[in-house]
Amino acid sequence: MKNEMKSQQTNSNFILDHYPSTWPADGPIDLNLHDLPHDGSIIEWWYQNCHVTSKDGRQFSLFASFFRLALDKDDTEDFTYAHSVIWSLSDKFDKKYYMDSLVDPIMPLESLKILNKKDEKVNKPFYRALKEVYEKGNVPLPDRLLKQPATIGLENLSLEYDENLFKKDAQRNYHLLLNNSMAGVECHLEFIPLIEPIRHGNDGSISGIRKEDMFYYFIPKCKVVGDIRIGDNVFEVEGNGWYDHEFSKPEDEATKREFKHDMAWNWISLQLDNEFQISIYDLFDNTKNGEYAGGTAVVIDKDGKRINVENYLFSPEDYWTSAKTFVSYPVSWKLEIPNLHISLSVTADFPEQEFITTLSMPAFWEGAINATGNFAGVQVTGLGYIERTGFNTKESIESFLKSVGKCTQRAVESLLPLTPTDDEFYKLINSPVGVDFFSNTDKEQYVNSVIKPIREIVDRSKKAWRSYVLLACIDVVGGNSQPFIDILAMPELIHSGSLIVDDVQDSSDTRRGGKALHHLYGTPLAINAGNTCYFIGDLVIKNPQISDDIRLKIYELYFEMMRAAHAGQGLDISGLHSLMPDAVNTGKSLNLEKRIYTIHRLKTAAPACTLAKIGGIVGGGRPEEIDALANFFEAIGLGYQIVDDVLNLQGYENNLKDKGEDIAEGKITMPVAKAMSLLPLEQREYVWNTIQTMPKDPAVIGSVIKLLQDCGALDACRQEAEELVETAWKKLDGILPDSFYKMRLRAFGWFALQKD
């Protein structure tokens, strides 16, 4: 993104060429004509936002967009249109964001056509999961399907999308009705224009998000009156509103709707207390690595006259990360228009105003903002909206998990800072602040002997999928993960602690692409660091938004998990050598496989299962939902460990572990067990005899791996892992409704078995 002054860029003036009678290049806009839907338009939308206050002083902001998108022409050469409406209400008092998205019933079918044309190398697991939802005829929540076809008024502006309505009356005022029965939110508002409409861009001509020519006008000053209902509370409100209308020119042979451009944009509407208004948008071309693709800024004075702006700066400053999508959005901006001596700081009323929808995957940010600063030497304030969308359209599950890893890293850094304050130090060691027997030397020694060893391993992590499990399960049952984003640290620390101790027990040389911790700090400090990891996470569980009864349940589940994991570790260390002679002699591996499953369930599946349960409980899920989630993640844990056994023989990406390390350590893993029922006696004996010698020669290790590969043991392991996850998914699929979060769990289940 550019942070420099931008010159206004406009398209060629198509107004007179295409609409000499209806799009005059100057003079007033005839709203009786222009408000109406324009047949032949490729894209058309009507947009409103407002900032209102109730009689008791409660403040709300709202935006709503009614869309009409042309699809392929039918046999009569007329367009088929898809309709959608999206809107949100921001309650500034409770800092709650109520959003709703209704899409056309033809969307699943039309979206399948688009997905089938896409290159599935990008974002493949997400595409697969989304296609499954569309193939059912569904859309993922929070999107919902319109129950009835949209009704469009052709003689007077009237848009009716189920229980949502936008229409103009005989006095040329606009009436907005929005109803989200699921959330219990309803809005009845009247927009009364106070100034004449303003043309955006070049006398109304702008470049659309797909490089199509569009006409854009807006009424930035409206009086708004009405009422808002949230649950049983009804608020009579009054305030200021904004109205936009945009529509494209008709399609012709020279501008067929190929829509090859993938655009991102930032847009702001701002109403200042000096009665000026500002509208700015900047476009960025994702097909050219986010290259700046033009934009425009318009300032409207007290008399409703437009002031064209040649140079301006509209740049983000501070960012906020969503715990639902792990997308980072700007929540503060700098807005400067030097020629008019305008310098403003713009800040979100509250960060959590993210709109999740398949209409702009995975989400966009549209929220209420406030502005303060200097306008021609006078201090001003203002209210407005910012929309930021299109900056994460190429997200893959790998990049998504890297974003999770970054947030997890920040959570760990906050919990275990390398330069802790006194308060942070006393909290970590559970000592009252101000005790006099601790010195700065003690704190330095604690950092060097405890924090730095832990951070050495944690900081190498790139994809903290275990941490994602907990937050995802909060959201998928209808909870809100955002207040619990710091809990990301707990699963990662537990896992890192187990790795540290496991490396000591197995005498491993490498971990996460570097030396094992005991080789860097010595065995005693490594063991102590690993054990410390098990208890540090307790600090994030003390989140004030977790009630005492839920916290008690978390502790119970946590200690059950730790007992299971240590039992599994004990069984794993003691090994399964006693079962091998029978498997070698008989060629029967069922008993051996069952014992390996037991170890995997205790060591890997139980932690994943427990994290899913904790997330489901914190999110307020029903018992059957929590059980299904636990079953699904237990299957993922089992499948993940089986695939890990396979990869130990085939090698990991970036040499994260030594190839064939399990054979060198004399371990009996699932590929070895399955091979006992697939190899002839002579080769079974060779595999077993070689493993007992704990070979270090790469050639000898390679000979065993080749036998396991050639007999089909590795493929059988992968197939079994996939069947485990698919069986568990079918149960979960029948219990939880299709949603954005459920779709991501589906994609994650596939990805976990494709790890490399």
PDB file of N, CA, C and O in Angstrom, residues 46-52 61-66 85-89 157-161 163-169 173-179 186-192 223-228 237 240-243 385:
ATOM      1  N   TRP A  46     -27.014  -0.020  -3.735  1.00  0.00           N
ATOM      2  CA  TRP A  46     -27.539   1.102  -2.977  1.00  0.00           C
ATOM      3  C   TRP A  46     -27.008   0.961  -1.555  1.00  0.00           C
ATOM      4  O   TRP A  46     -27.153  -0.089  -0.933  1.00  0.00           O
ATOM      5  N   TYR A  47     -26.407   2.022  -1.049  1.00  0.00           N
ATOM      6  CA  TYR A  47     -25.693   1.938   0.229  1.00  0.00           C
ATOM      7  C   TYR A  47     -26.148   3.072   1.142  1.00  0.00           C
ATOM      8  O   TYR A  47     -26.350   4.211   0.696  1.00  0.00           O
ATOM      9  N   GLN A  48     -26.303   2.756   2.424  1.00  0.00           N
ATOM     10  CA  GLN A  48     -26.661   3.761   3.409  1.00  0.00           C
ATOM     11  C   GLN A  48     -25.818   3.538   4.666  1.00  0.00           C
ATOM     12  O   GLN A  48     -25.539   2.391   5.033  1.00  0.00           O
ATOM     13  N   ASN A  49     -25.432   4.622   5.309  1.00  0.00           N
ATOM     14  CA  ASN A  49     -24.914   4.504   6.669  1.00  0.00           C
ATOM     15  C   ASN A  49     -25.421   5.675   7.492  1.00  0.00           C
ATOM     16  O   ASN A  49     -25.865   6.701   6.942  1.00  0.00           O
ATOM     17  N   CYS A  50     -25.387   5.527   8.804  1.00  0.00           N
ATOM     18  CA  CYS A  50     -25.859   6.603   9.664  1.00  0.00           C
ATOM     19  C   CYS A  50     -25.252   6.461  11.057  1.00  0.00           C
ATOM     20  O   CYS A  50     -24.783   5.384  11.445  1.00  0.00           O
ATOM     21  N   HIS A  51     -25.300   7.560  11.781  1.00  0.00           N
ATOM     22  CA  HIS A  51     -24.854   7.621  13.175  1.00  0.00           C
ATOM     23  C   HIS A  51     -25.982   8.280  13.952  1.00  0.00           C
ATOM     24  O   HIS A  51     -26.329   9.445  13.692  1.00  0.00           O
ATOM     25  N   VAL A  52     -26.566   7.549  14.886  1.00  0.00           N
ATOM     26  CA  VAL A  52     -27.760   8.029  15.576  1.00  0.00           C
ATOM     27  C   VAL A  52     -27.590   7.881  17.083  1.00  0.00           C
ATOM     28  O   VAL A  52     -26.781   7.081  17.564  1.00  0.00           O
ATOM     29  N   SER A  61     -24.279   3.104  15.248  1.00  0.00           N
ATOM     30  CA  SER A  61     -23.955   3.356  13.844  1.00  0.00           C
ATOM     31  C   SER A  61     -24.412   2.161  13.030  1.00  0.00           C
ATOM     32  O   SER A  61     -24.427   1.027  13.524  1.00  0.00           O
ATOM     33  N   LEU A  62     -24.778   2.417  11.779  1.00  0.00           N
ATOM     34  CA  LEU A  62     -25.352   1.350  10.947  1.00  0.00           C
ATOM     35  C   LEU A  62     -24.940   1.558   9.502  1.00  0.00           C
ATOM     36  O   LEU A  62     -24.829   2.691   9.034  1.00  0.00           O
ATOM     37  N   PHE A  63     -24.695   0.450   8.814  1.00  0.00           N
ATOM     38  CA  PHE A  63     -24.563   0.516   7.358  1.00  0.00           C
ATOM     39  C   PHE A  63     -25.391  -0.600   6.739  1.00  0.00           C
ATOM     40  O   PHE A  63     -25.625  -1.648   7.358  1.00  0.00           O
ATOM     41  N   ALA A  64     -25.850  -0.366   5.519  1.00  0.00           N
ATOM     42  CA  ALA A  64     -26.601  -1.387   4.778  1.00  0.00           C
ATOM     43  C   ALA A  64     -26.300  -1.230   3.299  1.00  0.00           C
ATOM     44  O   ALA A  64     -26.202  -0.112   2.784  1.00  0.00           O
ATOM     45  N   SER A  65     -26.135  -2.367   2.603  1.00  0.00           N
ATOM     46  CA  SER A  65     -25.896  -2.366   1.157  1.00  0.00           C
ATOM     47  C   SER A  65     -26.825  -3.368   0.490  1.00  0.00           C
ATOM     48  O   SER A  65     -26.845  -4.546   0.865  1.00  0.00           O
ATOM     49  N   PHE A  66     -27.584  -2.878  -0.473  1.00  0.00           N
ATOM     50  CA  PHE A  66     -28.421  -3.741  -1.309  1.00  0.00           C
ATOM     51  C   PHE A  66     -27.712  -3.889  -2.654  1.00  0.00           C
ATOM     52  O   PHE A  66     -27.397  -2.893  -3.314  1.00  0.00           O
ATOM     53  N   VAL A  85     -28.176  -8.595   0.301  1.00  0.00           N
ATOM     54  CA  VAL A  85     -28.179  -7.444   1.181  1.00  0.00           C
ATOM     55  C   VAL A  85     -27.310  -7.770   2.384  1.00  0.00           C
ATOM     56  O   VAL A  85     -27.398  -8.857   2.956  1.00  0.00           O
ATOM     57  N   ILE A  86     -26.431  -6.855   2.724  1.00  0.00           N
ATOM     58  CA  ILE A  86     -25.594  -7.019   3.907  1.00  0.00           C
ATOM     59  C   ILE A  86     -25.740  -5.766   4.758  1.00  0.00           C
ATOM     60  O   ILE A  86     -25.880  -4.661   4.225  1.00  0.00           O
ATOM     61  N   TRP A  87     -25.753  -5.939   6.060  1.00  0.00           N
ATOM     62  CA  TRP A  87     -25.863  -4.778   6.938  1.00  0.00           C
ATOM     63  C   TRP A  87     -25.334  -5.118   8.319  1.00  0.00           C
ATOM     64  O   TRP A  87     -25.225  -6.293   8.679  1.00  0.00           O
ATOM     65  N   SER A  88     -24.975  -4.077   9.051  1.00  0.00           N
ATOM     66  CA  SER A  88     -24.517  -4.285  10.417  1.00  0.00           C
ATOM     67  C   SER A  88     -24.932  -3.104  11.282  1.00  0.00           C
ATOM     68  O   SER A  88     -25.090  -1.978  10.795  1.00  0.00           O
ATOM     69  N   LEU A  89     -25.085  -3.374  12.557  1.00  0.00           N
ATOM     70  CA  LEU A  89     -25.373  -2.360  13.559  1.00  0.00           C
ATOM     71  C   LEU A  89     -24.270  -2.384  14.593  1.00  0.00           C
ATOM     72  O   LEU A  89     -23.973  -3.430  15.172  1.00  0.00           O
ATOM     73  N   LEU A 157     -38.243   3.740  -6.743  1.00  0.00           N
ATOM     74  CA  LEU A 157     -37.248   2.952  -6.025  1.00  0.00           C
ATOM     75  C   LEU A 157     -37.907   2.155  -4.906  1.00  0.00           C
ATOM     76  O   LEU A 157     -38.471   2.717  -3.965  1.00  0.00           O
ATOM     77  N   SER A 158     -37.819   0.834  -4.998  1.00  0.00           N
ATOM     78  CA  SER A 158     -38.350  -0.045  -3.963  1.00  0.00           C
ATOM     79  C   SER A 158     -37.600  -1.365  -4.041  1.00  0.00           C
ATOM     80  O   SER A 158     -37.714  -2.098  -5.029  1.00  0.00           O
ATOM     81  N   LEU A 159     -36.814  -1.647  -3.035  1.00  0.00           N
ATOM     82  CA  LEU A 159     -36.028  -2.873  -2.972  1.00  0.00           C
ATOM     83  C   LEU A 159     -36.517  -3.676  -1.777  1.00  0.00           C
ATOM     84  O   LEU A 159     -36.438  -3.208  -0.636  1.00  0.00           O
ATOM     85  N   GLU A 160     -37.018  -4.869  -2.016  1.00  0.00           N
ATOM     86  CA  GLU A 160     -37.519  -5.716  -0.929  1.00  0.00           C
ATOM     87  C   GLU A 160     -36.794  -7.054  -0.979  1.00  0.00           C
ATOM     88  O   GLU A 160     -36.970  -7.834  -1.909  1.00  0.00           O
ATOM     89  N   TYR A 161     -35.944  -7.282   0.026  1.00  0.00           N
ATOM     90  CA  TYR A 161     -35.158  -8.507   0.118  1.00  0.00           C
ATOM     91  C   TYR A 161     -35.583  -9.201   1.411  1.00  0.00           C
ATOM     92  O   TYR A 161     -35.059  -8.910   2.486  1.00  0.00           O
ATOM     93  N   GLU A 163     -37.290  -9.576   4.637  1.00  0.00           N
ATOM     94  CA  GLU A 163     -37.805  -8.591   5.590  1.00  0.00           C
ATOM     95  C   GLU A 163     -36.997  -7.310   5.597  1.00  0.00           C
ATOM     96  O   GLU A 163     -37.162  -6.476   6.496  1.00  0.00           O
ATOM     97  N   ASN A 164     -36.152  -7.124   4.598  1.00  0.00           N
ATOM     98  CA  ASN A 164     -35.323  -5.927   4.490  1.00  0.00           C
ATOM     99  C   ASN A 164     -35.815  -5.086   3.314  1.00  0.00           C
ATOM    100  O   ASN A 164     -36.021  -5.610   2.211  1.00  0.00           O
ATOM    101  N   LEU A 165     -35.978  -3.798   3.561  1.00  0.00           N
ATOM    102  CA  LEU A 165     -36.618  -2.933   2.574  1.00  0.00           C
ATOM    103  C   LEU A 165     -35.886  -1.602   2.491  1.00  0.00           C
ATOM    104  O   LEU A 165     -35.479  -1.029   3.505  1.00  0.00           O
ATOM    105  N   PHE A 166     -35.732  -1.104   1.254  1.00  0.00           N
ATOM    106  CA  PHE A 166     -35.243   0.249   1.025  1.00  0.00           C
ATOM    107  C   PHE A 166     -36.104   0.856  -0.077  1.00  0.00           C
ATOM    108  O   PHE A 166     -36.183   0.320  -1.181  1.00  0.00           O
ATOM    109  N   LYS A 167     -36.787   1.950   0.221  1.00  0.00           N
ATOM    110  CA  LYS A 167     -37.682   2.542  -0.771  1.00  0.00           C
ATOM    111  C   LYS A 167     -37.743   4.048  -0.584  1.00  0.00           C
ATOM    112  O   LYS A 167     -37.420   4.583   0.490  1.00  0.00           O
ATOM    113  N   LYS A 168     -38.175   4.727  -1.653  1.00  0.00           N
ATOM    114  CA  LYS A 168     -38.315   6.178  -1.642  1.00  0.00           C
ATOM    115  C   LYS A 168     -39.796   6.531  -1.663  1.00  0.00           C
ATOM    116  O   LYS A 168     -40.593   5.892  -2.377  1.00  0.00           O
ATOM    117  N   ASP A 169     -40.181   7.562  -0.868  1.00  0.00           N
ATOM    118  CA  ASP A 169     -41.580   7.964  -0.840  1.00  0.00           C
ATOM    119  C   ASP A 169     -41.818   9.150  -1.771  1.00  0.00           C
ATOM    120  O   ASP A 169     -40.897   9.623  -2.466  1.00  0.00           O
ATOM    121  N   ASN A 173     -37.945  11.073   0.272  1.00  0.00           N
ATOM    122  CA  ASN A 173     -37.217  10.593   1.439  1.00  0.00           C
ATOM    123  C   ASN A 173     -37.076   9.078   1.321  1.00  0.00           C
ATOM    124  O   ASN A 173     -37.865   8.411   0.641  1.00  0.00           O
ATOM    125  N   TYR A 174     -36.090   8.532   2.002  1.00  0.00           N
ATOM    126  CA  TYR A 174     -35.778   7.110   1.885  1.00  0.00           C
ATOM    127  C   TYR A 174     -36.114   6.391   3.195  1.00  0.00           C
ATOM    128  O   TYR A 174     -35.802   6.880   4.282  1.00  0.00           O
ATOM    129  N   HIS A 175     -36.734   5.237   3.065  1.00  0.00           N
ATOM    130  CA  HIS A 175     -37.130   4.447   4.228  1.00  0.00           C
ATOM    131  C   HIS A 175     -36.356   3.127   4.223  1.00  0.00           C
ATOM    132  O   HIS A 175     -36.343   2.409   3.216  1.00  0.00           O
ATOM    133  N   LEU A 176     -35.730   2.836   5.337  1.00  0.00           N
ATOM    134  CA  LEU A 176     -34.885   1.649   5.469  1.00  0.00           C
ATOM    135  C   LEU A 176     -35.444   0.765   6.578  1.00  0.00           C
ATOM    136  O   LEU A 176     -35.610   1.213   7.719  1.00  0.00           O
ATOM    137  N   LEU A 177     -35.739  -0.473   6.234  1.00  0.00           N
ATOM    138  CA  LEU A 177     -36.186  -1.471   7.212  1.00  0.00           C
ATOM    139  C   LEU A 177     -35.232  -2.651   7.158  1.00  0.00           C
ATOM    140  O   LEU A 177     -35.008  -3.239   6.089  1.00  0.00           O
ATOM    141  N   LEU A 178     -34.645  -2.982   8.285  1.00  0.00           N
ATOM    142  CA  LEU A 178     -33.708  -4.098   8.387  1.00  0.00           C
ATOM    143  C   LEU A 178     -34.148  -4.994   9.537  1.00  0.00           C
ATOM    144  O   LEU A 178     -34.505  -4.500  10.607  1.00  0.00           O
ATOM    145  N   ASN A 179     -34.092  -6.302   9.312  1.00  0.00           N
ATOM    146  CA  ASN A 179     -34.567  -7.234  10.344  1.00  0.00           C
ATOM    147  C   ASN A 179     -33.713  -8.484  10.340  1.00  0.00           C
ATOM    148  O   ASN A 179     -33.662  -9.212   9.348  1.00  0.00           O
ATOM    149  N   GLU A 186     -33.719  -5.227  14.919  1.00  0.00           N
ATOM    150  CA  GLU A 186     -34.578  -4.664  13.886  1.00  0.00           C
ATOM    151  C   GLU A 186     -34.402  -3.157  13.868  1.00  0.00           C
ATOM    152  O   GLU A 186     -34.290  -2.510  14.920  1.00  0.00           O
ATOM    153  N   CYS A 187     -34.374  -2.564  12.654  1.00  0.00           N
ATOM    154  CA  CYS A 187     -34.160  -1.128  12.504  1.00  0.00           C
ATOM    155  C   CYS A 187     -35.187  -0.551  11.537  1.00  0.00           C
ATOM    156  O   CYS A 187     -35.373  -1.078  10.429  1.00  0.00           O
ATOM    157  N   HIS A 188     -35.858   0.527  11.949  1.00  0.00           N
ATOM    158  CA  HIS A 188     -36.773   1.285  11.094  1.00  0.00           C
ATOM    159  C   HIS A 188     -36.240   2.710  11.044  1.00  0.00           C
ATOM    160  O   HIS A 188     -36.313   3.434  12.042  1.00  0.00           O
ATOM    161  N   LEU A 189     -35.727   3.135   9.896  1.00  0.00           N
ATOM    162  CA  LEU A 189     -35.089   4.442   9.804  1.00  0.00           C
ATOM    163  C   LEU A 189     -35.545   5.181   8.554  1.00  0.00           C
ATOM    164  O   LEU A 189     -35.766   4.562   7.499  1.00  0.00           O
ATOM    165  N   GLU A 190     -35.671   6.491   8.671  1.00  0.00           N
ATOM    166  CA  GLU A 190     -36.004   7.342   7.538  1.00  0.00           C
ATOM    167  C   GLU A 190     -34.846   8.295   7.280  1.00  0.00           C
ATOM    168  O   GLU A 190     -34.380   8.992   8.186  1.00  0.00           O
ATOM    169  N   PHE A 191     -34.369   8.314   6.022  1.00  0.00           N
ATOM    170  CA  PHE A 191     -33.300   9.205   5.592  1.00  0.00           C
ATOM    171  C   PHE A 191     -33.932  10.386   4.845  1.00  0.00           C
ATOM    172  O   PHE A 191     -34.587  10.189   3.811  1.00  0.00           O
ATOM    173  N   ILE A 192     -33.718  11.591   5.343  1.00  0.00           N
ATOM    174  CA  ILE A 192     -34.284  12.798   4.751  1.00  0.00           C
ATOM    175  C   ILE A 192     -33.137  13.631   4.183  1.00  0.00           C
ATOM    176  O   ILE A 192     -32.355  14.235   4.932  1.00  0.00           O
ATOM    177  N   LYS A 223     -30.821  13.828   7.307  1.00  0.00           N
ATOM    178  CA  LYS A 223     -31.334  13.680   8.661  1.00  0.00           C
ATOM    179  C   LYS A 223     -31.922  12.275   8.774  1.00  0.00           C
ATOM    180  O   LYS A 223     -32.581  11.796   7.852  1.00  0.00           O
ATOM    181  N   VAL A 224     -31.669  11.621   9.903  1.00  0.00           N
ATOM    182  CA  VAL A 224     -32.159  10.259  10.092  1.00  0.00           C
ATOM    183  C   VAL A 224     -32.982  10.205  11.376  1.00  0.00           C
ATOM    184  O   VAL A 224     -32.538  10.674  12.433  1.00  0.00           O
ATOM    185  N   VAL A 225     -34.175   9.625  11.283  1.00  0.00           N
ATOM    186  CA  VAL A 225     -35.031   9.413  12.451  1.00  0.00           C
ATOM    187  C   VAL A 225     -35.598   8.002  12.378  1.00  0.00           C
ATOM    188  O   VAL A 225     -35.687   7.405  11.301  1.00  0.00           O
ATOM    189  N   GLY A 226     -35.956   7.444  13.526  1.00  0.00           N
ATOM    190  CA  GLY A 226     -36.557   6.115  13.545  1.00  0.00           C
ATOM    191  C   GLY A 226     -36.346   5.416  14.856  1.00  0.00           C
ATOM    192  O   GLY A 226     -36.169   6.056  15.906  1.00  0.00           O
ATOM    193  N   ASP A 227     -36.367   4.096  14.815  1.00  0.00           N
ATOM    194  CA  ASP A 227     -36.160   3.323  16.043  1.00  0.00           C
ATOM    195  C   ASP A 227     -35.363   2.070  15.743  1.00  0.00           C
ATOM    196  O   ASP A 227     -35.370   1.544  14.620  1.00  0.00           O
ATOM    197  N   ILE A 228     -34.665   1.610  16.771  1.00  0.00           N
ATOM    198  CA  ILE A 228     -33.831   0.410  16.710  1.00  0.00           C
ATOM    199  C   ILE A 228     -34.238  -0.511  17.843  1.00  0.00           C
ATOM    200  O   ILE A 228     -34.357  -0.074  18.995  1.00  0.00           O
ATOM    201  N   VAL A 237     -34.408   6.924  17.936  1.00  0.00           N
ATOM    202  CA  VAL A 237     -33.109   7.519  17.617  1.00  0.00           C
ATOM    203  C   VAL A 237     -33.244   8.647  16.603  1.00  0.00           C
ATOM    204  O   VAL A 237     -34.229   8.742  15.865  1.00  0.00           O
ATOM    205  N   ASN A 240     -27.502  11.565  11.851  1.00  0.00           N
ATOM    206  CA  ASN A 240     -27.095  11.947  10.496  1.00  0.00           C
ATOM    207  C   ASN A 240     -26.858  10.711   9.641  1.00  0.00           C
ATOM    208  O   ASN A 240     -26.373   9.684  10.127  1.00  0.00           O
ATOM    209  N   GLY A 241     -27.175  10.845   8.348  1.00  0.00           N
ATOM    210  CA  GLY A 241     -27.026   9.711   7.447  1.00  0.00           C
ATOM    211  C   GLY A 241     -26.338  10.056   6.145  1.00  0.00           C
ATOM    212  O   GLY A 241     -26.113  11.228   5.815  1.00  0.00           O
ATOM    213  N   TRP A 242     -26.025   9.004   5.388  1.00  0.00           N
ATOM    214  CA  TRP A 242     -25.271   9.090   4.124  1.00  0.00           C
ATOM    215  C   TRP A 242     -25.892   8.089   3.161  1.00  0.00           C
ATOM    216  O   TRP A 242     -26.255   6.975   3.548  1.00  0.00           O
ATOM    217  N   TYR A 243     -26.014   8.471   1.883  1.00  0.00           N
ATOM    218  CA  TYR A 243     -26.601   7.573   0.882  1.00  0.00           C
ATOM    219  C   TYR A 243     -25.721   7.560  -0.355  1.00  0.00           C
ATOM    220  O   TYR A 243     -25.348   8.611  -0.881  1.00  0.00           O
ATOM    221  N   TYR A 385     -17.605   6.183   8.386  1.00  0.00           N
ATOM    222  CA  TYR A 385     -17.441   4.748   8.172  1.00  0.00           C
ATOM    223  C   TYR A 385     -16.207   4.521   7.313  1.00  0.00           C
ATOM    224  O   TYR A 385     -15.887   5.331   6.432  1.00  0.00           O
TER     225      TYR A 385
END
